[in-house]
mmCIF file of C-alpha atoms in Angstrom:
data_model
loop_
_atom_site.group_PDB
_atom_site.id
_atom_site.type_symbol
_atom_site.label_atom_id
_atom_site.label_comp_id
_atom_site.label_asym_id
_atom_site.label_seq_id
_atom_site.Cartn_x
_atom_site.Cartn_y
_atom_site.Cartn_z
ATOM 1 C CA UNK R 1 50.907 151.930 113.719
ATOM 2 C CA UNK R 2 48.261 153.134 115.900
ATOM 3 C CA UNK R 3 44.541 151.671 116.750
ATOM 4 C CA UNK R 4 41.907 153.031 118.605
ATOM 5 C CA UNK R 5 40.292 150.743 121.077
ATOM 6 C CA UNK R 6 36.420 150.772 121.567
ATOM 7 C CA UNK R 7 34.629 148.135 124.188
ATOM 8 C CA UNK R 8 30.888 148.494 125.063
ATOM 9 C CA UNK R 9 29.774 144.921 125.156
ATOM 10 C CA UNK R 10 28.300 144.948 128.553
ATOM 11 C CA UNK R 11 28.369 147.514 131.481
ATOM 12 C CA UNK R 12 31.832 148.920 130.910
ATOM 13 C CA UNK R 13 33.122 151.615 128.339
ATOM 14 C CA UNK R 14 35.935 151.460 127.671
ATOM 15 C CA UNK R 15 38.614 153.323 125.055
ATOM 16 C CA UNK R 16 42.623 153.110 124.477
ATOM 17 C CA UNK R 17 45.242 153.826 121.713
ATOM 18 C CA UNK R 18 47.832 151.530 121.180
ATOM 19 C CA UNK R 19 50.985 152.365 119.535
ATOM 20 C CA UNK R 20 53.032 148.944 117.894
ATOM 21 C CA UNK R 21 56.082 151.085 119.366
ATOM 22 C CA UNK R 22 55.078 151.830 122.589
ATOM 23 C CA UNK R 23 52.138 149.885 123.230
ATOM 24 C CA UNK R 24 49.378 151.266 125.281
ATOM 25 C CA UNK R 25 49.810 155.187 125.169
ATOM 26 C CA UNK R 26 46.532 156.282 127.075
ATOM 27 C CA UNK R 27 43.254 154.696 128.425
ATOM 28 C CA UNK R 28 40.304 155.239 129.654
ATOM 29 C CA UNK R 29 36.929 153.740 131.310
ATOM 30 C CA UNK R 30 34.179 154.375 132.503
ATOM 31 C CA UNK R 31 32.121 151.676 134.988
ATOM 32 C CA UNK R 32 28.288 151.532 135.225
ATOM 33 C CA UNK R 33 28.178 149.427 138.506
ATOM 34 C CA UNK R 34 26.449 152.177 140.412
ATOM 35 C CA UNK R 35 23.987 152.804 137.881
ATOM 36 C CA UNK R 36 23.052 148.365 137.935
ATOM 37 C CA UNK R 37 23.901 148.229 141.721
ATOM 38 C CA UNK R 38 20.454 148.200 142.815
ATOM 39 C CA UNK R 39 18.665 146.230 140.253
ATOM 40 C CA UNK R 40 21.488 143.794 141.104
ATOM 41 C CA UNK R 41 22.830 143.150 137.658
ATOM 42 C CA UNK R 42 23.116 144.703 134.361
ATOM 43 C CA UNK R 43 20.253 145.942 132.798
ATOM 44 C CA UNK R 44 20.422 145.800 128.608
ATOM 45 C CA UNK R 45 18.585 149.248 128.262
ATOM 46 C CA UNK R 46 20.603 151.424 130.757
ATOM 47 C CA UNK R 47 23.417 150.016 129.491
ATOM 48 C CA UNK R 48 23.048 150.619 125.713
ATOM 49 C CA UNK R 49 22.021 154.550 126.854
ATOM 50 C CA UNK R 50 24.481 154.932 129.143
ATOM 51 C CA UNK R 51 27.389 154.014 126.855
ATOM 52 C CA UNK R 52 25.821 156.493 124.232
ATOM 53 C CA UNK R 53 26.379 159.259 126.951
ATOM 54 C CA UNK R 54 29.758 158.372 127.549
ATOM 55 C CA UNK R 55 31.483 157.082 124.519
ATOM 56 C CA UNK R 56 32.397 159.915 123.001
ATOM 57 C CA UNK R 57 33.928 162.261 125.530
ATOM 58 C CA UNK R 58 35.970 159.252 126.738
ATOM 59 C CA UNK R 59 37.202 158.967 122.807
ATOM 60 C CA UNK R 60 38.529 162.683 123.520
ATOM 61 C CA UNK R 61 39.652 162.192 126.589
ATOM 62 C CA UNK R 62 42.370 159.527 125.399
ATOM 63 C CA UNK R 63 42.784 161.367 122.139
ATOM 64 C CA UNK R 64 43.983 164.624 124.286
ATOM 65 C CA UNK R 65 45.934 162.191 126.802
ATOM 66 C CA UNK R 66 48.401 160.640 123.655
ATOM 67 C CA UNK R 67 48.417 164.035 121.907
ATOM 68 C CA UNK R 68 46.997 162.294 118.624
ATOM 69 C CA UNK R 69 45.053 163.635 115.652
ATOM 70 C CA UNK R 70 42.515 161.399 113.814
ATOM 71 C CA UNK R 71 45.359 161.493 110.869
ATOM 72 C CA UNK R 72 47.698 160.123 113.559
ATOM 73 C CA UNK R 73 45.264 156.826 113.509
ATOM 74 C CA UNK R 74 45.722 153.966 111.302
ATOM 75 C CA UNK R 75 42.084 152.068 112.551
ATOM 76 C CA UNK R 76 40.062 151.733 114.672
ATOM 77 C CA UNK R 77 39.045 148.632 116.676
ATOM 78 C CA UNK R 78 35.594 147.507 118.267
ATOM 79 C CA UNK R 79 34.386 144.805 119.948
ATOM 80 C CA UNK R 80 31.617 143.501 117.661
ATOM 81 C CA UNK R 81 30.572 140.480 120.290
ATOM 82 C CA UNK R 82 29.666 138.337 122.170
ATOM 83 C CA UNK R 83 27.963 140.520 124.240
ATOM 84 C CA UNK R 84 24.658 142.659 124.968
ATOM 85 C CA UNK R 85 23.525 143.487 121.369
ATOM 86 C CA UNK R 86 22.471 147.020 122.164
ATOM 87 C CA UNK R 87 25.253 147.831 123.979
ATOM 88 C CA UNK R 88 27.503 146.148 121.090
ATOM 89 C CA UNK R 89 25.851 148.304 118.753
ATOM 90 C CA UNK R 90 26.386 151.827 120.128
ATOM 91 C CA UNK R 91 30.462 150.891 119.789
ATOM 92 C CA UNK R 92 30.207 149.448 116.914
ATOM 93 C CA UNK R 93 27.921 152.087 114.641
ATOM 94 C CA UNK R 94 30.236 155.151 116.639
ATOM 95 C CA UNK R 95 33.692 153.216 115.253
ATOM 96 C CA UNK R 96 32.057 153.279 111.973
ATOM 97 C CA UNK R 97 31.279 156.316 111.260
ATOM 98 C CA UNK R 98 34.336 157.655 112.625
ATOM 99 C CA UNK R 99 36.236 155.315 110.558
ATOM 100 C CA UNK R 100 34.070 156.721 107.544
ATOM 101 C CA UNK R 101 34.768 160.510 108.673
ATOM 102 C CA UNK R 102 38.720 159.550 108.728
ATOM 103 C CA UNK R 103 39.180 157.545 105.812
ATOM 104 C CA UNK R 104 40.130 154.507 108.247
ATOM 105 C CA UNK R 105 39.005 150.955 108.298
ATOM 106 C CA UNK R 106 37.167 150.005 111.513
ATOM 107 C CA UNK R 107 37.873 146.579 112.817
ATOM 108 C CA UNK R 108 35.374 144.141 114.608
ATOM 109 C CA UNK R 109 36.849 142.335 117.275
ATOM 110 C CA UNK R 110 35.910 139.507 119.680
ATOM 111 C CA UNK R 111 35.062 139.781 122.850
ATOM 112 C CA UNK R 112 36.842 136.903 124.375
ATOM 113 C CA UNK R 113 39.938 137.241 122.086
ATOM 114 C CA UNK R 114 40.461 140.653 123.683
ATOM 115 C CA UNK R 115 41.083 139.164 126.563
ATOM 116 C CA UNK R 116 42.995 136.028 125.912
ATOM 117 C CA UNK R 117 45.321 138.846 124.370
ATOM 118 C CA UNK R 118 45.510 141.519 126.840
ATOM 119 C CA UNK R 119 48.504 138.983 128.874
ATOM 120 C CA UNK R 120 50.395 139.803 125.439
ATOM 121 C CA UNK R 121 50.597 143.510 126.606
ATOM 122 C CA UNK R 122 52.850 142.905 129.671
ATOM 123 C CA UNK R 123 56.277 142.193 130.192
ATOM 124 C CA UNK R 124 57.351 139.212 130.534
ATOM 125 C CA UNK R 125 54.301 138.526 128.011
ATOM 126 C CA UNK R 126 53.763 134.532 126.837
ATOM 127 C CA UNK R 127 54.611 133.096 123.852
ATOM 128 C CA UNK R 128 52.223 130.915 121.935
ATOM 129 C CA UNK R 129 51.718 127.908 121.755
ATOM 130 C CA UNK R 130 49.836 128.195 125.800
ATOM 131 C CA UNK R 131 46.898 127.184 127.295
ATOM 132 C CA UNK R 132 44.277 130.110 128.496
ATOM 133 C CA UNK R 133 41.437 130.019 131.395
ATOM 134 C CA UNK R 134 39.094 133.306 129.882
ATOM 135 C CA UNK R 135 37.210 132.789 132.816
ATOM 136 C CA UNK R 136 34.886 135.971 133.369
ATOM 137 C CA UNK R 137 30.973 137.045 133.956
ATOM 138 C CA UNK R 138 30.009 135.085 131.140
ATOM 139 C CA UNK R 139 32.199 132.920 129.888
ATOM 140 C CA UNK R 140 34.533 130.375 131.192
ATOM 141 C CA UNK R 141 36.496 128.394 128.779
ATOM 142 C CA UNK R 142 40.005 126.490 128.632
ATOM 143 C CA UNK R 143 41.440 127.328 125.056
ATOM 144 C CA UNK R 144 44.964 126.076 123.344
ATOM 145 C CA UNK R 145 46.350 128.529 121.793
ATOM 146 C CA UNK R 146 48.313 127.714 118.632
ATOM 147 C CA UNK R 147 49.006 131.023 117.452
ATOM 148 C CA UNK R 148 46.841 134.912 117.745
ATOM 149 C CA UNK R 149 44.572 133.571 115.589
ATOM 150 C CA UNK R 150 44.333 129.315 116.126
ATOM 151 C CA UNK R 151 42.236 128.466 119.196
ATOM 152 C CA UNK R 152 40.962 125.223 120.232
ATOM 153 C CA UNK R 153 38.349 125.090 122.759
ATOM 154 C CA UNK R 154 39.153 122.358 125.722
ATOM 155 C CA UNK R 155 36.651 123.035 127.726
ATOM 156 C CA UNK R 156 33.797 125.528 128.492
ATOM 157 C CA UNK R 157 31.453 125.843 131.127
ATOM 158 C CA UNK R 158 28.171 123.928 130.436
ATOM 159 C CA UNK R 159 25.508 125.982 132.193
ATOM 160 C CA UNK R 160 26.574 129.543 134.762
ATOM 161 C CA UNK R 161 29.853 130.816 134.156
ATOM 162 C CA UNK R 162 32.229 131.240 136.670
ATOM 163 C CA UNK R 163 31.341 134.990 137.571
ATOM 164 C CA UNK R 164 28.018 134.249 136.957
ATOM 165 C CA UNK R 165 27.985 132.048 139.975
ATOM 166 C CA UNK R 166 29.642 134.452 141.791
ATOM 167 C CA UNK R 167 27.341 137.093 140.508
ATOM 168 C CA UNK R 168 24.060 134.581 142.066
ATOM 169 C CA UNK R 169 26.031 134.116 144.979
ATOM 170 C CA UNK R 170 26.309 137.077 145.909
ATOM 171 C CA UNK R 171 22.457 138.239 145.311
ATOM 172 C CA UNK R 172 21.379 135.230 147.686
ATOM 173 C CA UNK R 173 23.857 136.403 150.502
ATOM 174 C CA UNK R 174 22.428 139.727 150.078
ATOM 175 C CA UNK R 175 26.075 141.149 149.554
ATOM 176 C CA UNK R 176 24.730 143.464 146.441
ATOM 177 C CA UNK R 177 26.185 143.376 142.533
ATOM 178 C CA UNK R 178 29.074 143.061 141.220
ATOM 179 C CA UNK R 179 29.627 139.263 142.981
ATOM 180 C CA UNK R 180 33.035 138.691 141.911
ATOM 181 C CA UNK R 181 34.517 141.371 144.664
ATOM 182 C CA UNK R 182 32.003 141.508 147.015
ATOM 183 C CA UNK R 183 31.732 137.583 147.895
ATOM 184 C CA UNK R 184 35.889 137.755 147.859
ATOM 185 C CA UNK R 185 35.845 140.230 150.480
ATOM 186 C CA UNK R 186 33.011 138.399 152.502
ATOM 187 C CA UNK R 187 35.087 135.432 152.356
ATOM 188 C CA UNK R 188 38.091 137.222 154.214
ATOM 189 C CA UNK R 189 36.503 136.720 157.430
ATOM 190 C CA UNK R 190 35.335 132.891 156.737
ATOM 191 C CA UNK R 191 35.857 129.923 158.454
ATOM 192 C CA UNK R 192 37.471 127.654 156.194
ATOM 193 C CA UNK R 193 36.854 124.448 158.243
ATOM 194 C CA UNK R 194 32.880 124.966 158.455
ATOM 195 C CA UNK R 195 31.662 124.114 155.010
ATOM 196 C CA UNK R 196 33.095 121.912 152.229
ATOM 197 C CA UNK R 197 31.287 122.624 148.791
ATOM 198 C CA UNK R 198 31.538 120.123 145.880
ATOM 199 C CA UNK R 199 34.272 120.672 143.427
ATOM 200 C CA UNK R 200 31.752 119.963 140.192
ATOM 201 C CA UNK R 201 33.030 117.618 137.497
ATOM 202 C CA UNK R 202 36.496 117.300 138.617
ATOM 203 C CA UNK R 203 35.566 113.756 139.569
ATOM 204 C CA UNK R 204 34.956 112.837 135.949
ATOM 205 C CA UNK R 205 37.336 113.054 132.671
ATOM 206 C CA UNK R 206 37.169 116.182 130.341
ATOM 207 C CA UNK R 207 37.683 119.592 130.609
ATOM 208 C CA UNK R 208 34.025 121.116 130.577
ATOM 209 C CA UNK R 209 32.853 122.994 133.321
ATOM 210 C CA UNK R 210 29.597 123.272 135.378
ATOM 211 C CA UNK R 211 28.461 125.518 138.030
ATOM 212 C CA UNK R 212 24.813 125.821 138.070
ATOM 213 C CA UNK R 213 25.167 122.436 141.068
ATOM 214 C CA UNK R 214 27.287 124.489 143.026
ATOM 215 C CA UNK R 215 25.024 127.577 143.125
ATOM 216 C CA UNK R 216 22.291 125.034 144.237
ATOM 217 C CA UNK R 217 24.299 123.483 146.986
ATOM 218 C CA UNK R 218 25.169 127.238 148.220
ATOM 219 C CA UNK R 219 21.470 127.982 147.671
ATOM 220 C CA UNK R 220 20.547 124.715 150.237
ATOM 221 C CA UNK R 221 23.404 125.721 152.727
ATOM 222 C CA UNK R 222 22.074 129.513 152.701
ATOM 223 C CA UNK R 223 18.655 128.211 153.422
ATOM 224 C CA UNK R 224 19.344 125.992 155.824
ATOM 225 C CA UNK R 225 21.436 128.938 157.642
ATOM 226 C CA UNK R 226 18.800 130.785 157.760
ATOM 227 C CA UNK R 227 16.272 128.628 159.364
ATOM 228 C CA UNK R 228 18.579 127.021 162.301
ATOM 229 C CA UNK R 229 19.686 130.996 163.189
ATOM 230 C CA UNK R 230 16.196 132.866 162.418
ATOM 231 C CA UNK R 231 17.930 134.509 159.879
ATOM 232 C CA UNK R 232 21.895 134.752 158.030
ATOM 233 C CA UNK R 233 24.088 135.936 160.811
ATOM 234 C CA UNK R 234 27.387 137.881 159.020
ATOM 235 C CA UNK R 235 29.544 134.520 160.245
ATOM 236 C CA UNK R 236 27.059 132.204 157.890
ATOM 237 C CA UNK R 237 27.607 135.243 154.918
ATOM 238 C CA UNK R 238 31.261 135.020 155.652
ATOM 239 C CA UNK R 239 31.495 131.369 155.439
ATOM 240 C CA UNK R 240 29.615 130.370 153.190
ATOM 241 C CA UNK R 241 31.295 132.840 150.997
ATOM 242 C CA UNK R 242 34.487 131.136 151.566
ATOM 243 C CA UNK R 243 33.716 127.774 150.932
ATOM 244 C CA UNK R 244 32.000 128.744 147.379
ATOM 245 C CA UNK R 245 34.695 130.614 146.324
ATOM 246 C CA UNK R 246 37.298 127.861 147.778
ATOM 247 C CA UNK R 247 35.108 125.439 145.251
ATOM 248 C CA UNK R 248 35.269 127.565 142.240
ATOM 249 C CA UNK R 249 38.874 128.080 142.349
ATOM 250 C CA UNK R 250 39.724 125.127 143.211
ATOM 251 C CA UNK R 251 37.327 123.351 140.221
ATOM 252 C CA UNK R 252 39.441 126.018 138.024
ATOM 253 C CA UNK R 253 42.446 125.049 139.416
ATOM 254 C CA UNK R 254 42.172 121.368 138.609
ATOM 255 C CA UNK R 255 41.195 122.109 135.250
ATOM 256 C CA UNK R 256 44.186 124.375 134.439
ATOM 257 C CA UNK R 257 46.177 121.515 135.815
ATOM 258 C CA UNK R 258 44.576 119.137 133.699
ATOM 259 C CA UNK R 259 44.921 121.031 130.095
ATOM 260 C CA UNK R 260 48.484 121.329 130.613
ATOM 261 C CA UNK R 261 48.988 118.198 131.034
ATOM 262 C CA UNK R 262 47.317 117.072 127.885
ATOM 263 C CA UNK R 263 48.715 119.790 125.704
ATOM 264 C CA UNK R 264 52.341 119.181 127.372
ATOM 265 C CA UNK R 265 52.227 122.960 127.917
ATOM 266 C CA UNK R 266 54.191 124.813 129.958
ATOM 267 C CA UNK R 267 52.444 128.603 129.877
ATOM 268 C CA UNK R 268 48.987 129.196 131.378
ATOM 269 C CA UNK R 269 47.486 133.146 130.310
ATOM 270 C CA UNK R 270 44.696 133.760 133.022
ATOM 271 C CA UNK R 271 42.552 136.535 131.878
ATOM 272 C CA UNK R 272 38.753 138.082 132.457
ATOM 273 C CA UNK R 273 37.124 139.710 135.156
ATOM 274 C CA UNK R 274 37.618 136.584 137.395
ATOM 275 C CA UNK R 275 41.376 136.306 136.926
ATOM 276 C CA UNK R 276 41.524 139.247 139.642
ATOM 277 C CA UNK R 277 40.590 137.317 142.251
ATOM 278 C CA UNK R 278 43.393 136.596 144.679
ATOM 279 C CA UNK R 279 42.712 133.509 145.780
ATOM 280 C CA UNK R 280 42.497 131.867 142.438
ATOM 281 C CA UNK R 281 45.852 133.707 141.890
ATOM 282 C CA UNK R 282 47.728 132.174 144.780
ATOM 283 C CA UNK R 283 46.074 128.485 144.307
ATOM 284 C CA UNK R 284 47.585 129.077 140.130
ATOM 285 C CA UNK R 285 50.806 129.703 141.210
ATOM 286 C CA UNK R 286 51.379 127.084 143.298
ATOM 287 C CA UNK R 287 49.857 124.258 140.542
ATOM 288 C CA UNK R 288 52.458 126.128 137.911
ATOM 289 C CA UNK R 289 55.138 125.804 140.275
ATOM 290 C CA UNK R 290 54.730 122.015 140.929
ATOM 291 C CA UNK R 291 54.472 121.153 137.227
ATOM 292 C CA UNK R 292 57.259 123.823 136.358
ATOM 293 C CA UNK R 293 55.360 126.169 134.432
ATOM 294 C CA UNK R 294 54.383 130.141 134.117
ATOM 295 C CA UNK R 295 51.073 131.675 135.019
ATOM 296 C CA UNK R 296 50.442 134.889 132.733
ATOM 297 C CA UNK R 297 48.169 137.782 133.476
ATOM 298 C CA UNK R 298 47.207 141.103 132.536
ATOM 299 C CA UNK R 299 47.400 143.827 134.768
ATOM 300 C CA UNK R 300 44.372 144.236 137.171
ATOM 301 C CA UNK R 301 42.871 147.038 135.559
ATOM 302 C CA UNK R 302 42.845 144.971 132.782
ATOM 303 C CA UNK R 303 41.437 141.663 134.164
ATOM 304 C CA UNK R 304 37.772 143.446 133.567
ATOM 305 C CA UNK R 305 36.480 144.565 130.034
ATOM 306 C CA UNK R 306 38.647 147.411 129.037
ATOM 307 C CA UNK R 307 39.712 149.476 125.654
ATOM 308 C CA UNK R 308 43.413 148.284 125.750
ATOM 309 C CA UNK R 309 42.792 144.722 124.507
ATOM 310 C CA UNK R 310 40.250 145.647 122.277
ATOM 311 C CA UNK R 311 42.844 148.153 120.724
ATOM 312 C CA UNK R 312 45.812 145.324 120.803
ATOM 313 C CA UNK R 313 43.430 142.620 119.359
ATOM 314 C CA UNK R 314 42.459 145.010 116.832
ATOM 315 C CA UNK R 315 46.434 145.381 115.795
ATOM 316 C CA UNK R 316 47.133 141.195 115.818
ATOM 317 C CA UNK R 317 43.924 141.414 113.444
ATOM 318 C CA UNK R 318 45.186 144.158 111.041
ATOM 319 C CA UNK R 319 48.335 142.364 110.644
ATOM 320 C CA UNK R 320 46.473 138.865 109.949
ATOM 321 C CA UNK R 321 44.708 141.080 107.020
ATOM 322 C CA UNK R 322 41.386 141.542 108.490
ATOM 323 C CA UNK R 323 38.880 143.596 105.864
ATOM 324 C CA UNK R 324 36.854 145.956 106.967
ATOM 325 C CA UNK R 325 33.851 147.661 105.432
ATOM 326 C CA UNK R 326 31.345 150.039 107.161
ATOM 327 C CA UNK R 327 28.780 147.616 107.613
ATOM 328 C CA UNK R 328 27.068 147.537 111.509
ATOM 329 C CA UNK R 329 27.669 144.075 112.181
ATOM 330 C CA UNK R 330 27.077 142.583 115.748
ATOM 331 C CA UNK R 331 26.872 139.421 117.088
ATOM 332 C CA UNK R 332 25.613 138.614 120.188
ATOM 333 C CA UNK R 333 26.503 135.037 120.976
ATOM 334 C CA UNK R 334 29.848 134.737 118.755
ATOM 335 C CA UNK R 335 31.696 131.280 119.576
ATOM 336 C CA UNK R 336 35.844 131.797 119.267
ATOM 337 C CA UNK R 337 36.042 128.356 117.143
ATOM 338 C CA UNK R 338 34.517 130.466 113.979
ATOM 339 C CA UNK R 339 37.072 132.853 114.524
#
C-alpha cells in the first residue's frame, strides 16, 4: 500500500510516500524560515502563498524520486489541523482534487498525531501502550498512548508552549526566529552557575504545564542585564540563554518522569520540533535510565513538521477505516481527545 504525505499547517511544506513494505521511499521539504526571519515569526499570509508556490513541484519531485505513477497510489494523506487555517487549506483543497483526478480517497490527518507517530517509523520503533511528550512550537502535551488511535491527555501546557517560549526568548535576546536553535546555540557558551530560572509547576501535583512565568522571569533578568551593563553584553545573551533552556528541559524532564510513573510505563516517544534539542535529549536519557526505561525518537529531520508522518499517520488511519469524501474540511484548533 502506498500514501502520499501532504503537511502545510504552518511554515513548512512538506511531502513523502510511504510504502507499508518499505516504509518511507522518498521525501521532500521545503522551509520558509528565511522568508519569516525578519518579521520574526510566521506570518499566516506568506505562508498560505508560499506553500501554493511550492506544493506542487515538491509533489513531483518525490513522485520522480520513488519512480511512482498516480495509479501506483492507494491515498493520499493531509494534515487537516491544528494549524494556520490558510495554510491548512492550500494542502488540504490540492490532496483533494488530486484524490478526485485519481479516483483515490484523500485522508485528513492530525497534526499532533503525525508526530506522536513519526517514532513508529524507526527501528527499534515503540510499542504501544507508552507515554509521549509532543512538545513543539505550539503544543506541548504528555499523552498515554493505548493504541494508534486511544490517547489520553496527561497534561498540556496551560498558556506558551514549549517552543513558543523559546520562540519569545529568543526575540527578546535579539538572537532572530526560529528560537528553538538559535537560543540552543547561544546557550553553548553560557555560564551555567550565573542564573537559576524557576522550574514552573513542578512544585505542585499534576502533569499540566506552564511557561508564560518563565518567559517573564527571563524577560526581568534580560532587563535588568541591560540596565547594570548599558546594554546586553553577548555573556548576558549566552547565559541567560542557558539557564532558560536548563528550566524548560528540566520542567519537561520532571514531567516525563512523573507520567511514567503513574502509567507504570516503561517507553517514552519524544517527538516535535523541540525533541531536537540536545540538551533535553541527554537530560531524557539519563531519567529513562534510572527508572529502566526507553526514550523513542524520530529521526532529526523528522523532529520538525515533515511529509513522512503525515504519510504514515495517514496509513494507521486507512487501516482503522477512516472515510473519506472530497469535502475541504480544516480545523484550526483540533484537540487529539476528539480524535
Amino acid at each position: 500500500m502506498r500514501i502520499l504525505g501532504i503537511e502545510t499547517s504552518c511554515d513548512e511544506t512538506g511531502v513523502a510516500l510511504y510504502d507499508s513494505d518499505c516504509g518511507i521511499v522518498a521525501d521532500a521539504l521545503y522551509s520558509q524560515i528565511e522568508l519569516h526571519a525578519e518579521y520574526g515569526g510566521v506570518v499566516p499570509e506568506l505562508a498560505s502563498r508560499d506553500h501554493v508556490r511550492k506544493l506542487i513541484p515538491l509533489i513531483k519531485e518525490v513522485m520522480a524520486k520513488a519512480g511512482s505513477q498516480p495509479a501506483d497510489l492507494d491515498a493520499i494523506a493531509y494534515t487537516a489541523g491544528p494549524g494556520l487555517v490558510g495554510a491548512l487549506m492550500v494542502g488540504a483543497s490540492v490532496a483533494k482534487s488530486l484524490a478526485y483526478a485519481w479516483g483515490i480517497p484523500a485522508l485528513s490527518v492530525h497534526h499532533m498525531e503525525g508526530h506522536l507517530l513519526a517514532p513508529l517509523l524507526e527501528d527499534p520503533a515503540p510499542q504501544a501502550p507508552f507515554v509521549a511528550l509532543l512538545v513543539s512550537g505550539g503544543h506541548t502535551q504528555l499523552v498515554n498512548v493505548a493504541s494508534i488511535g486511544q490517547y489520553q491527555i496527561l497534561g498540556e501546557s496551560l498558556d506558551d508552549a514549549a517552543g513558543e517560549a523559546f520562540d519569545k526568548t529568543a526575540k527578546m535576546l535579539g538572537l532572530g526566529y526560529p528560537g528553538g536553535p538559535n537560543v540552543a546555540k547561544a546557550a553553548q557558551q553560557g555560564n551555567a552557575s550565573r542564573f537559576r530560572f524557576p522550574r514552573p509547576m513542578v512544585d505542585r501535583p499534576g502533569l499540566d504545564f506552564s511557561f508564560s512565568g518563565l518567559k517573564t522571569f527571563t524577560l526581568n533578568t534580560r532587563n535588568k542585564c541591560a540596565e547594570a551593563d548599558a546594554g546586553l553584553t553577548p555573556e548576558d545573551v549566552a547565559d541567560i540563554a542557558w539557564a532558560f533552556q536548563d528550566a524548560v528541559v528540566d520542567t519537561l524532564t520532571i514531567k516525563c518522569k512523573r507520567a511514567l510513573k503513574q502509567t507504570g510505563s516503561k517507553q517514552l516517544v519524544v517527538a516535535g520540533g523541540v525533541s531536537a534539542n540536545l540538551l533535553l535529549r541527554e537530560k531524557l536519557a539519563d531519567m529513562v535510565a534510572k527508572l529502566g526505561a526507553q526514550v523513542f525518537y524520530p529521526q532529526l529531520r523528522f523532529c520538525t513538521d515533515n511529509g513522512a508522518m503525515i504519510a504514515f499517520a495517514g496509513y494507521q488511519r486507512m487501516l482503522a477505516g477512516q472515510e473519506a469524501d472530497l469535502k475541504v474540511k480544516v480545523r484550526a484548533r483540533w484537540p487529539m481527545t476528539e480524535l
